[in-house]
Coordinates of C-alpha atoms in Angstrom, one line a residue:
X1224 CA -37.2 4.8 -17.2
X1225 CA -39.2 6.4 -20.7
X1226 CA -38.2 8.9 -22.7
X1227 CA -39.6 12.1 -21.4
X1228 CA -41.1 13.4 -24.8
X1229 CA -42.9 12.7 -27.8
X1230 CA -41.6 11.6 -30.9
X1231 CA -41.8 14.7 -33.0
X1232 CA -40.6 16.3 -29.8
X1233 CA -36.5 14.6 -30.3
X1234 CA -34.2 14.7 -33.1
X1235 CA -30.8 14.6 -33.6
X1236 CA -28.2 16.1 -35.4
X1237 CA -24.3 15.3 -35.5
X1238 CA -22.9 18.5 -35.5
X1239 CA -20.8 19.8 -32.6
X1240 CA -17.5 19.8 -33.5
X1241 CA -16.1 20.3 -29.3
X1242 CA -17.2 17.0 -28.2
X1243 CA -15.3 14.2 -27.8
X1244 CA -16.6 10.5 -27.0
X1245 CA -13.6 8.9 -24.8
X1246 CA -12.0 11.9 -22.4
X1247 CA -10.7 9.4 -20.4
X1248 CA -8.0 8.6 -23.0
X1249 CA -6.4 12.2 -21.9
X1250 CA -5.2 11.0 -18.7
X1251 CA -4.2 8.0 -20.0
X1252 CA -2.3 8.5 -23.1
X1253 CA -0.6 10.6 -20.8
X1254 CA 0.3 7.9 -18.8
X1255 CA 1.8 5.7 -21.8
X1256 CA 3.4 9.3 -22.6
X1257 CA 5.6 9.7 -19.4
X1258 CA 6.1 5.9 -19.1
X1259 CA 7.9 6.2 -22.6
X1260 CA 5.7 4.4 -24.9
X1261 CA 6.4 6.6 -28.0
X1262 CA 10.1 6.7 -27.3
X1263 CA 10.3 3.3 -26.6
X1264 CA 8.7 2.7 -30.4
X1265 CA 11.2 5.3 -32.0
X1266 CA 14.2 3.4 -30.4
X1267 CA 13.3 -0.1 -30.9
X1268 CA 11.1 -0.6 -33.8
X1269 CA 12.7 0.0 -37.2
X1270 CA 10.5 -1.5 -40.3
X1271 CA 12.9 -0.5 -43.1
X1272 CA 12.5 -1.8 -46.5
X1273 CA 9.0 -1.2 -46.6
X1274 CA 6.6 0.2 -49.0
X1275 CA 4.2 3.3 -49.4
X1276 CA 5.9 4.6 -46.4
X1277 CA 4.4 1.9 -44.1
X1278 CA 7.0 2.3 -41.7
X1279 CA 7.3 6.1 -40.8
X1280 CA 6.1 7.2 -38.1
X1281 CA 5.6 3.8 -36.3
X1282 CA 5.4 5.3 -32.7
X1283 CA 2.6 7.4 -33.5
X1284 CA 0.9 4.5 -35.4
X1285 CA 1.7 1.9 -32.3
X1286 CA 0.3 4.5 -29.5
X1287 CA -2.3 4.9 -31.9
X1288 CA -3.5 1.2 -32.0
X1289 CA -3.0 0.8 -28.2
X1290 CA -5.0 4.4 -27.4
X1291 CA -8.1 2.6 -29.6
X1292 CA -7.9 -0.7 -27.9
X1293 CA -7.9 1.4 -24.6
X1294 CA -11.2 2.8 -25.9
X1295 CA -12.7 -0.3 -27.2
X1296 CA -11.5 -1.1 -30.3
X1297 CA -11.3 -5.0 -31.6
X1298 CA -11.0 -4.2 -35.6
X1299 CA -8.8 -2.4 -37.7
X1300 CA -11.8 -0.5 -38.7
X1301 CA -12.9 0.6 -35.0
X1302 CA -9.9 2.6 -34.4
X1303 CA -11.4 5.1 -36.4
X1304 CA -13.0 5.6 -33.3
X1305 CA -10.3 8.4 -32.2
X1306 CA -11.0 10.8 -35.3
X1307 CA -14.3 12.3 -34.1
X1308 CA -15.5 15.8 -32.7
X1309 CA -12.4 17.4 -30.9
X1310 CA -10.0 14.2 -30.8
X1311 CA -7.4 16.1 -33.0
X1312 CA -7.6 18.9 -30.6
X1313 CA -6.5 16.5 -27.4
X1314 CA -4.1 14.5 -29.5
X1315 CA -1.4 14.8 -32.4
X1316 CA -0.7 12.6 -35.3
X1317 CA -3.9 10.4 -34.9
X1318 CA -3.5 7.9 -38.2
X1319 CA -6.7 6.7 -40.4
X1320 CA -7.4 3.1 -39.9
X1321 CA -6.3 2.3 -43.5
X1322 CA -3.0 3.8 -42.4
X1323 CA -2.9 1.6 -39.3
X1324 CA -3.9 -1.6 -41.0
X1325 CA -1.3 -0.5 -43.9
X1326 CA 1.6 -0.5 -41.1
X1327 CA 0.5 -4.0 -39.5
X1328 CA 0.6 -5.7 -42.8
X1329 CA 4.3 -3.9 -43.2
X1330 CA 5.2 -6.0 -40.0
X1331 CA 7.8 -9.4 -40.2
X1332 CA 9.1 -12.1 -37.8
X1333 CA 12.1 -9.1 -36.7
X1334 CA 9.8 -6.8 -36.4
X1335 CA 7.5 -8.1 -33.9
X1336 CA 10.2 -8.8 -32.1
X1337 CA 11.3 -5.6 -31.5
X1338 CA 7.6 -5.1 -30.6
X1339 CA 8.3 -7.3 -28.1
X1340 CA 11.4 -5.4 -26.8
X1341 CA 9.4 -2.3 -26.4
X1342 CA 6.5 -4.2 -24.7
X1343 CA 8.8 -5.9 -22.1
X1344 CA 10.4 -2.2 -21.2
X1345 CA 7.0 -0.6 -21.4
X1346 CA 6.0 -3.2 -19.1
X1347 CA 8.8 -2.1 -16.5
X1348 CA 8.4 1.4 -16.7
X1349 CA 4.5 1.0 -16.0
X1350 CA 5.3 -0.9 -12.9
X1351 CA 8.3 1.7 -12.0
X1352 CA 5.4 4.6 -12.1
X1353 CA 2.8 3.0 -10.7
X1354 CA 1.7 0.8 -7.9
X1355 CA 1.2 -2.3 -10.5
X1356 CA 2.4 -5.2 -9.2
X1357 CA 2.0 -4.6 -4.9
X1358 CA 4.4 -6.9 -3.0
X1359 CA 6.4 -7.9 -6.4
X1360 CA 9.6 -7.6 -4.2
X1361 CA 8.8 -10.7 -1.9
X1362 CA 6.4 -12.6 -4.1
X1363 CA 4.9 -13.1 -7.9
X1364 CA 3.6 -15.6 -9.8
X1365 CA 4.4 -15.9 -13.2
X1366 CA 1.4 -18.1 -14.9
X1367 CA 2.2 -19.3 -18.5
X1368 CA -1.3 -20.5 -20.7
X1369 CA -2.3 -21.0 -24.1
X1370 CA -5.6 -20.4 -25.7
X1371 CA -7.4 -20.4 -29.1
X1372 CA -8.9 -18.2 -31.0
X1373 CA -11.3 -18.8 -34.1
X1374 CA -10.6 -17.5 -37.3
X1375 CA -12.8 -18.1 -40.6
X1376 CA -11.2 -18.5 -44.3
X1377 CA -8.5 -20.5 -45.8
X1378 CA -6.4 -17.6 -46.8
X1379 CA -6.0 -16.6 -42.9
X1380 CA -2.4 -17.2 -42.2
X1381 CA -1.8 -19.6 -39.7
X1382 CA -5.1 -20.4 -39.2
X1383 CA -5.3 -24.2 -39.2
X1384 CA -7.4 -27.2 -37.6
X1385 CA -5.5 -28.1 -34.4
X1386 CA -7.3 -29.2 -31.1
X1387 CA -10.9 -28.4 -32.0
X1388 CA -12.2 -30.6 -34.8
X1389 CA -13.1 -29.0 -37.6
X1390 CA -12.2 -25.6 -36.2
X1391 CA -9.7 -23.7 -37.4
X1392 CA -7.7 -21.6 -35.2
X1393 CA -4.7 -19.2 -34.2
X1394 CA -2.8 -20.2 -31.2
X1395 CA -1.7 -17.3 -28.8
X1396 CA 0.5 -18.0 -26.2
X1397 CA 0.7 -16.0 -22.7
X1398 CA 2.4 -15.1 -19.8
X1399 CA 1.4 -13.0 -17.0
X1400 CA 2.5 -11.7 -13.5
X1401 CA 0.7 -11.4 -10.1
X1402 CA 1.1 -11.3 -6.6
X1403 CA -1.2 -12.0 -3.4
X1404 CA -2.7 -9.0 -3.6
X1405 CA -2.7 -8.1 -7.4
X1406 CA -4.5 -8.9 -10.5
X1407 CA -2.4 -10.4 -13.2
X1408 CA -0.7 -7.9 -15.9
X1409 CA 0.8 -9.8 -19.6
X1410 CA 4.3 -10.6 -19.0
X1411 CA 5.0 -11.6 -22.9
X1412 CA 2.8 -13.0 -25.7
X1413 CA 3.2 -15.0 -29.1
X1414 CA 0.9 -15.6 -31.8
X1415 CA 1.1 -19.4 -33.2
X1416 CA -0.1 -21.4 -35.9
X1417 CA -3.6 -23.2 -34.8
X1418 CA -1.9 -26.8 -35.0
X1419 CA 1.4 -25.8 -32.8
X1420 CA 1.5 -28.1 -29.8
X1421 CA 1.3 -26.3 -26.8
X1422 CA 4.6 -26.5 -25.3
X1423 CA 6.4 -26.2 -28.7
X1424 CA 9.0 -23.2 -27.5
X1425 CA 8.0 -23.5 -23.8
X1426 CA 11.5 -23.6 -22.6
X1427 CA 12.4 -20.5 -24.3
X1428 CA 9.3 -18.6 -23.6
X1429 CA 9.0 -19.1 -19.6
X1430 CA 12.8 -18.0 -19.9
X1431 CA 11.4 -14.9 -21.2
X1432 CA 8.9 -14.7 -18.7
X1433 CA 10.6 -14.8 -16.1
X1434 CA 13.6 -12.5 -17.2
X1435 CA 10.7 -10.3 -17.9
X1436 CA 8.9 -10.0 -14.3
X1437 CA 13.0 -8.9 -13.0
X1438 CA 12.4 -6.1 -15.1
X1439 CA 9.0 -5.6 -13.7
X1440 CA 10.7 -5.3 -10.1
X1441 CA 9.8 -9.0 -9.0
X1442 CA 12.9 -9.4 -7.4
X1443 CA 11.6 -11.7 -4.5
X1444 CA 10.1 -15.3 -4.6
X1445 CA 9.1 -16.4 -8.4
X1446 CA 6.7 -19.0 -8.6
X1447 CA 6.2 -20.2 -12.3
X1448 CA 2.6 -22.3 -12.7
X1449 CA 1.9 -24.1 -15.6
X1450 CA -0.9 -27.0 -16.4
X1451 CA 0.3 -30.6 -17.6
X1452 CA 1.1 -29.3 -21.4
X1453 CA 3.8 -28.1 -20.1
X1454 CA 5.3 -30.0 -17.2
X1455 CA 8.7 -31.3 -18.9
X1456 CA 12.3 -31.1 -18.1
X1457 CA 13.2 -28.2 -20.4
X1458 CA 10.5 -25.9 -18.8
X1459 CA 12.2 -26.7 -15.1
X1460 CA 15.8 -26.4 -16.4
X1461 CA 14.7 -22.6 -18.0
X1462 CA 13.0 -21.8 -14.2
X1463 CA 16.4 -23.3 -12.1
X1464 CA 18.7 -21.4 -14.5
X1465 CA 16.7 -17.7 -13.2
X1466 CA 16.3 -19.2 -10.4
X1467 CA 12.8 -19.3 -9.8
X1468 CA 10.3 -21.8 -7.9
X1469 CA 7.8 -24.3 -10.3
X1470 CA 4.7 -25.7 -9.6
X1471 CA 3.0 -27.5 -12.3
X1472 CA 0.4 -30.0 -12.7
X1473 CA 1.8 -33.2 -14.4
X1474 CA -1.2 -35.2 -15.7
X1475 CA -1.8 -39.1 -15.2
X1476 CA 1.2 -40.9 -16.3
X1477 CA 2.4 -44.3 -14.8
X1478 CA 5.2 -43.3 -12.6
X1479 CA 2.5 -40.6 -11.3
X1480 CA -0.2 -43.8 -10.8
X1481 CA 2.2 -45.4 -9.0
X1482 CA 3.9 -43.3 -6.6
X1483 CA 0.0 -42.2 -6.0
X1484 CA -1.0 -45.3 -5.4
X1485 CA 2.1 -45.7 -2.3
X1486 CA 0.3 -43.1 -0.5
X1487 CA -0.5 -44.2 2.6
X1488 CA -4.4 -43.3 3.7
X1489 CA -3.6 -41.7 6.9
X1490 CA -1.4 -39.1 4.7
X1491 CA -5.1 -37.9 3.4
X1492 CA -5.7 -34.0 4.4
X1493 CA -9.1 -32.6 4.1
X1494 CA -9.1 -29.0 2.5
X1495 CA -11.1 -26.7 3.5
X1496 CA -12.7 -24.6 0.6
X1497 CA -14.2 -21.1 1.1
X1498 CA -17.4 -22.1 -1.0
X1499 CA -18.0 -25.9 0.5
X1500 CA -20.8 -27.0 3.0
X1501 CA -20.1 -28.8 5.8
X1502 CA -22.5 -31.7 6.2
X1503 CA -25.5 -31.5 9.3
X1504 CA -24.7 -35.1 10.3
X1505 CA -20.9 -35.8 10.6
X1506 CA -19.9 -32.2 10.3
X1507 CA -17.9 -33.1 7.1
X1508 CA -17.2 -31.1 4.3
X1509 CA -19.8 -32.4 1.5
X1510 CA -16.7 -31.1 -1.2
X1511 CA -14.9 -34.5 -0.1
X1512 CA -11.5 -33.1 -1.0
X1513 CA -8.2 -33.9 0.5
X1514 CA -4.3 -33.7 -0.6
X1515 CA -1.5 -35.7 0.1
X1516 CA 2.5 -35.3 -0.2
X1517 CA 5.1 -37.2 -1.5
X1518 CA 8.2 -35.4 -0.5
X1519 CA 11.0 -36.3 -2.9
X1520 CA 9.7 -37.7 -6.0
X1521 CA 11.7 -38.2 -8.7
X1522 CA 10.6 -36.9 -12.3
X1523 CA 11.8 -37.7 -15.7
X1524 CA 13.5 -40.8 -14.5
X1525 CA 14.2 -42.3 -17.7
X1526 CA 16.2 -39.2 -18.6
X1527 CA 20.0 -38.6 -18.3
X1528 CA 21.1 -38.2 -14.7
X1529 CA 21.3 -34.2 -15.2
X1530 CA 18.1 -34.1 -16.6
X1531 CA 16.5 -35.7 -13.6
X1532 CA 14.5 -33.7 -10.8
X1533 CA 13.3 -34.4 -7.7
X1534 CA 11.2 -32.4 -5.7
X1535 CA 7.6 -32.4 -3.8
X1536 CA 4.4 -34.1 -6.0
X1537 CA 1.5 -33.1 -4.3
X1538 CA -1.6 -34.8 -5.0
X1539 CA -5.7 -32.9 -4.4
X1540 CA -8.0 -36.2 -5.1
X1541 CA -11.9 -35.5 -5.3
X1542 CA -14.5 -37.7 -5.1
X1543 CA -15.6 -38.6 -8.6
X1544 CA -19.8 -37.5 -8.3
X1545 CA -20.6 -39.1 -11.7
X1546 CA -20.3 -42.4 -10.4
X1547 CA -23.0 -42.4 -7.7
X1548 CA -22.3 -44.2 -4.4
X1549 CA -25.4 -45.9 -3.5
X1550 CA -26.7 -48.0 -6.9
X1551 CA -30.3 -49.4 -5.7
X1552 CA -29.5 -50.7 -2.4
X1553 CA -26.2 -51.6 -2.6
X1554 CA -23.8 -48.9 -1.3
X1555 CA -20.0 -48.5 -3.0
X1556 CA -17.5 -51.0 -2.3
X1557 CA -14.9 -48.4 -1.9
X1558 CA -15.2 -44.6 -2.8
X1559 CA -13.9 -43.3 -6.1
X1560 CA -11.3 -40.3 -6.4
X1561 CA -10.0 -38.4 -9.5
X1562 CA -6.8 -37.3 -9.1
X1563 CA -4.9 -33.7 -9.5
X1564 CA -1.6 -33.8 -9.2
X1565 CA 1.1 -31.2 -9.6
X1566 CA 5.4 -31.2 -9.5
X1567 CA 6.9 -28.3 -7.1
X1568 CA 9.3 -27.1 -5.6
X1569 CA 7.5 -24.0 -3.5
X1570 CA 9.0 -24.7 0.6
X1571 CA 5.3 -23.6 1.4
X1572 CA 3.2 -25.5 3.4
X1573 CA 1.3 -28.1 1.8
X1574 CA -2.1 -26.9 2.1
X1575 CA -0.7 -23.0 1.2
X1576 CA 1.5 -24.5 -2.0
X1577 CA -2.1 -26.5 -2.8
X1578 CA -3.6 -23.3 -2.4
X1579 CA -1.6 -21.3 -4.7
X1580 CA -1.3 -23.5 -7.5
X1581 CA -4.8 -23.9 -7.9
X1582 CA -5.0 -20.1 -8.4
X1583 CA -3.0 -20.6 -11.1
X1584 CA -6.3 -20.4 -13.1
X1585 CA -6.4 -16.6 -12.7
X1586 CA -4.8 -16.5 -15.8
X1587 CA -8.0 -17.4 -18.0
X1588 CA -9.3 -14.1 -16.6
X1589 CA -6.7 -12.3 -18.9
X1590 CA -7.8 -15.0 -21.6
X1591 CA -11.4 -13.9 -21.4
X1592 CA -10.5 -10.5 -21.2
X1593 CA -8.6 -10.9 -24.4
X1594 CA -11.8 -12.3 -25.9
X1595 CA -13.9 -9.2 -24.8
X1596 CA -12.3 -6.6 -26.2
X1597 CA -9.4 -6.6 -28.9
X1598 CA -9.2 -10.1 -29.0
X1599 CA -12.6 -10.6 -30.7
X1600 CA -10.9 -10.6 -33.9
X1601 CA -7.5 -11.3 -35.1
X1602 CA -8.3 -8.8 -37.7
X1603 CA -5.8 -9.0 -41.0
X1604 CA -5.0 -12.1 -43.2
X1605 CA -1.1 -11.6 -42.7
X1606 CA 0.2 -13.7 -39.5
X1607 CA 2.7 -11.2 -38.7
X1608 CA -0.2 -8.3 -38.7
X1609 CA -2.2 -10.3 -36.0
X1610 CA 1.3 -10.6 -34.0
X1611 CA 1.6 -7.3 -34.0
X1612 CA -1.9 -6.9 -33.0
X1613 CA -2.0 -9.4 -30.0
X1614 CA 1.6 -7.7 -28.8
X1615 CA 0.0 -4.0 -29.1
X1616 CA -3.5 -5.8 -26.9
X1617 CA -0.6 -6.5 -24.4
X1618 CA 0.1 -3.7 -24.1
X1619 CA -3.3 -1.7 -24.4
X1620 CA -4.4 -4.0 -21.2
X1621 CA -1.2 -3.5 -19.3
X1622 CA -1.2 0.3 -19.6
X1623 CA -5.2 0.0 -18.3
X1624 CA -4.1 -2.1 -15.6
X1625 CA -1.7 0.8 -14.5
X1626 CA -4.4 3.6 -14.8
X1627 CA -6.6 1.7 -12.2
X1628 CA -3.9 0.8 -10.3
X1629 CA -3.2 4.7 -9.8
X1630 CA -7.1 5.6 -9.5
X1631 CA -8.3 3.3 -6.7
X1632 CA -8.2 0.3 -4.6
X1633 CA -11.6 -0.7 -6.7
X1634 CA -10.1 -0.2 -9.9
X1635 CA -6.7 -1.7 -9.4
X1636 CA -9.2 -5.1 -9.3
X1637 CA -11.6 -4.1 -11.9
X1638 CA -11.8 -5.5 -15.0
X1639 CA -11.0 -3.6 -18.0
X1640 CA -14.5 -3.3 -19.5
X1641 CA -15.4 -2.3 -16.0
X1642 CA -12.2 0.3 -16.6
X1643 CA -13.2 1.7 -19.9
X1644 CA -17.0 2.3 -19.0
X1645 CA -15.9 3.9 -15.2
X1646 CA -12.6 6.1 -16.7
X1647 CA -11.9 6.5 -20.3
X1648 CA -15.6 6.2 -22.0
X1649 CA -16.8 9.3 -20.4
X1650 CA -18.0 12.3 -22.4
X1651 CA -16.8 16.1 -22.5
X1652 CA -16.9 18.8 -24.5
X1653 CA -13.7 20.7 -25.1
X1654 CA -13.8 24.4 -24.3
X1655 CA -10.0 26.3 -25.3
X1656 CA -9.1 29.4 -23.5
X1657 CA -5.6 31.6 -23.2
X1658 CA -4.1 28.5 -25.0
X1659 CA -5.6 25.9 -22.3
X1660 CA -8.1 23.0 -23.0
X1661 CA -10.5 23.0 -20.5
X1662 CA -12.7 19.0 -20.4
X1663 CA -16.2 19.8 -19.1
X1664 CA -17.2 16.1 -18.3
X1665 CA -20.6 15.2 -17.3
X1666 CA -22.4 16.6 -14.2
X1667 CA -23.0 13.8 -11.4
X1668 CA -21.0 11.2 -13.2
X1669 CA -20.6 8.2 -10.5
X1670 CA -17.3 7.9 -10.7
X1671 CA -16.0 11.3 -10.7
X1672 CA -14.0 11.2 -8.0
X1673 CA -11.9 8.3 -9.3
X1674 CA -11.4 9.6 -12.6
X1675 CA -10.4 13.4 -10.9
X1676 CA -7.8 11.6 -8.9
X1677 CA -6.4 9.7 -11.8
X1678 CA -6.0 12.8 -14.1
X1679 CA -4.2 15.0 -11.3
X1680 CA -2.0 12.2 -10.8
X1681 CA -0.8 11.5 -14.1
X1682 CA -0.8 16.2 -14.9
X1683 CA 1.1 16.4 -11.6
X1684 CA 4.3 18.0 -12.6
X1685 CA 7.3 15.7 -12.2
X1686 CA 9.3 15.6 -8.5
X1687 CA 12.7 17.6 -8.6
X1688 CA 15.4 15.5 -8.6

């Protein structure tokens, strides 16, 4: 492809005041809009006491932050993004980004709270309109992660030298939801200092988790997966209270060695992977991986008696390729295995429960999500702002989710860059007749048909009751 004249042939000019950049953000503000997000804001967040007026208005300040992150935004200063061409023609009460950044700064410990609130009911009205979470009512998985996240200057609050060397960091810690058949949507989030350990809270958080996906309409099975920084007694007491399922990995510690080491080696069962080759000679898989059971393992032994639980440890050992088997001509004594194992209480099938756990790592795609889009900055000095900002992300992504959950079976899985660039960075140019707004989006744009059947959806007027 070459541009198809000369030089002095093109210019450009920024003039036309009916264009807008983002036309996708009709259909779904619209969506936010009848799954209550503004009156959500109105009846839940209340930042009294503050100054210059910071406070007022603070659902169309929050819709505002979560309609830019929608679009793209991952500064303060890019939601200044929704106050070109024809924007105020589409929407009311758009807010300058000094105004926004204003409000954030205005936010406390209580109010991100009640940001929370509104997140956690936002969350279960998305998933009452909308085909969000498929299969919630029999299964979900609720997988609980941390992650860091690099800041740069002393005077960021919070941001402090934790588990990277050298590195100082914020702390967000996540939640999220799935089923079988679903990607995950963000159950809850919290913003932490850079050296909080990991399962500093836990207890309390996975509470909220999982009280959180009941409001989402997971009313079946609950499977909560965690990694080894949070395998410990209060975590499992927070699931049994709900009564949900656990499964999470518990790290190397002796009592693991040893009731690892009483495994039997006919208990050994070869997994089969999707991705591993079996070998031409003995028809074996070259992955060499194989899982074992111990059916009622005690954990937390040294505890009080009612802090003690027993359930399943299953083991997945691997053979460990850095130590070669064959050094010169002298073949290995006996193979070497690294070890995985993980605490559960799932009734499935050992090689299905195996299964599932290990797709506990779904969650960093959220994670890296986060990373590529409004999580590429925690953008304010104040702790409390970059709460507020990390909640309002939540649910920017959730409400994206939704949208490509009603538009198709593609888009339900799509990522949301892949999201944005198919249904809410599209083009038009506004064109207003007999008090209507008529979008003239591009001509031939691939995904037309998807972005069509996702506004009619979400202009259909409501069912009687």
């Amino acid at each position: 492809m070459q541009v198809s004249h000369t030089r002095a042939a093109v210019s450009a000019v920024f003039d036309d005041a009916n264009l807008i950049a983002h036309a996708g953000l009709v259909p779904v503000m619209r969506l936010a809009e009848q799954c209550g997000l503004s009156r959500l804001v109105r009846e839940k967040v209340r930042l009294t006491g503050t100054k210059n007026g910071a406070g007022a208005s603070a659902d169309a300040k929050v819709t505002g932050i979560v309609g830019g992150m929608a679009a793209g935004a991952d500064s303060i200063d890019d939601l200044d993004v929704l106050r070109h061409g024809a924007m105020p023609a589409v929407f009311e009460g758009v807010r300058a980004p000094s105004t926004l950044g204003t409000f954030l700064r205005s936010f406390t410990h209580g109010h991100a709270l009640q940001l929370h609130a509104v997140h956690r009911r936002f969350l279960g009205e998305l998933a009452a309109h909308t085909p969000l979470l498929p299969g919630c009512g029999e299964k979900a998985f609720i997988d609980v992660d941390s992650t860091h996240k690099r800041v740069y200057g002393r005077t960021k609050q919070g941001g402090e030298y934790g588990r990277f060397k050298g590195i100082r960091t914020l702390h967000p810690l996540l939640a999220t939801i799935c089923t079988p058949t679903s990607r995950p949507v963000i159950a809850t989030v919290r913003m932490r200092r850079g050296k909080a350990a990991d399962s500093r809270g836990a207890p309390k958080f996975v509470s909220e988790a999982l009280a959180t996906a009941v409001e989402a309409g997971c009313t079946g099975t609950r499977i909560l997966r965690a990694d080894s920084q949070f395998y410990n007694a209060g975590v499992i007491a927070a699931c049994r209270r709900t009564g949900a399922r656990f499964s999470l990995t518990t790290g190397m510690n002796p009592s693991i060695k040893r009731a690892i080491h009483s495994i039997p080696d006919t208990a050994w069962q070869q997994i089969t992977y999707p991705t591993a080759v079996p070998d031409p000679e003995t028809g074996k898989l070259i992955s060499d991986a194989e899982v074992a059971e111990i059916p009622a393992y005690t954990a937390f032994a040294s505890r009080t008696k009612g802090e003690r639980v027993t359930a399943r440890l299953i083991v997945r050992r691997v053979r460990d390729l850095a130590k070669p088997s064959t050094v010169g001509e002298q073949g290995e004594l006996f193979p070497v295995w690294r070890y995985h194992p993980f605490f559960i209480d799932n009734p499935a099938e050992t090689l299905q429960a195996e299964r599932e756990h290990r797709h506990h790592a779904v969650v960093e795609q959220v994670i890296a999500d986060s990373k590529a889009s409004a999580l590429a900055h925690l953008p304010s000095g104040k702790f409390h702002a970059n709460a507020a900002w990390l909640i309002q992300w939540a649910m920017a992504y959730n409400l994206l989710r939704a949208a490509g959950a009603l538009t198709s079976a593609f888009h339900a899985k799509a990522t949301t860059a892949t999201l944005r660039a198919h249904l809410v960075q599209v083009p038009a140019r506004i064109a207003r007749s007999a008090r209507r707004i008529t979008l003239h989006l591009p001509h031939n744009w691939p995904w037309r048909q998807a972005w069509t059947h996702l506004f009619d959806t979400v202009h259909r007027p409501p069912e009687p009751a």
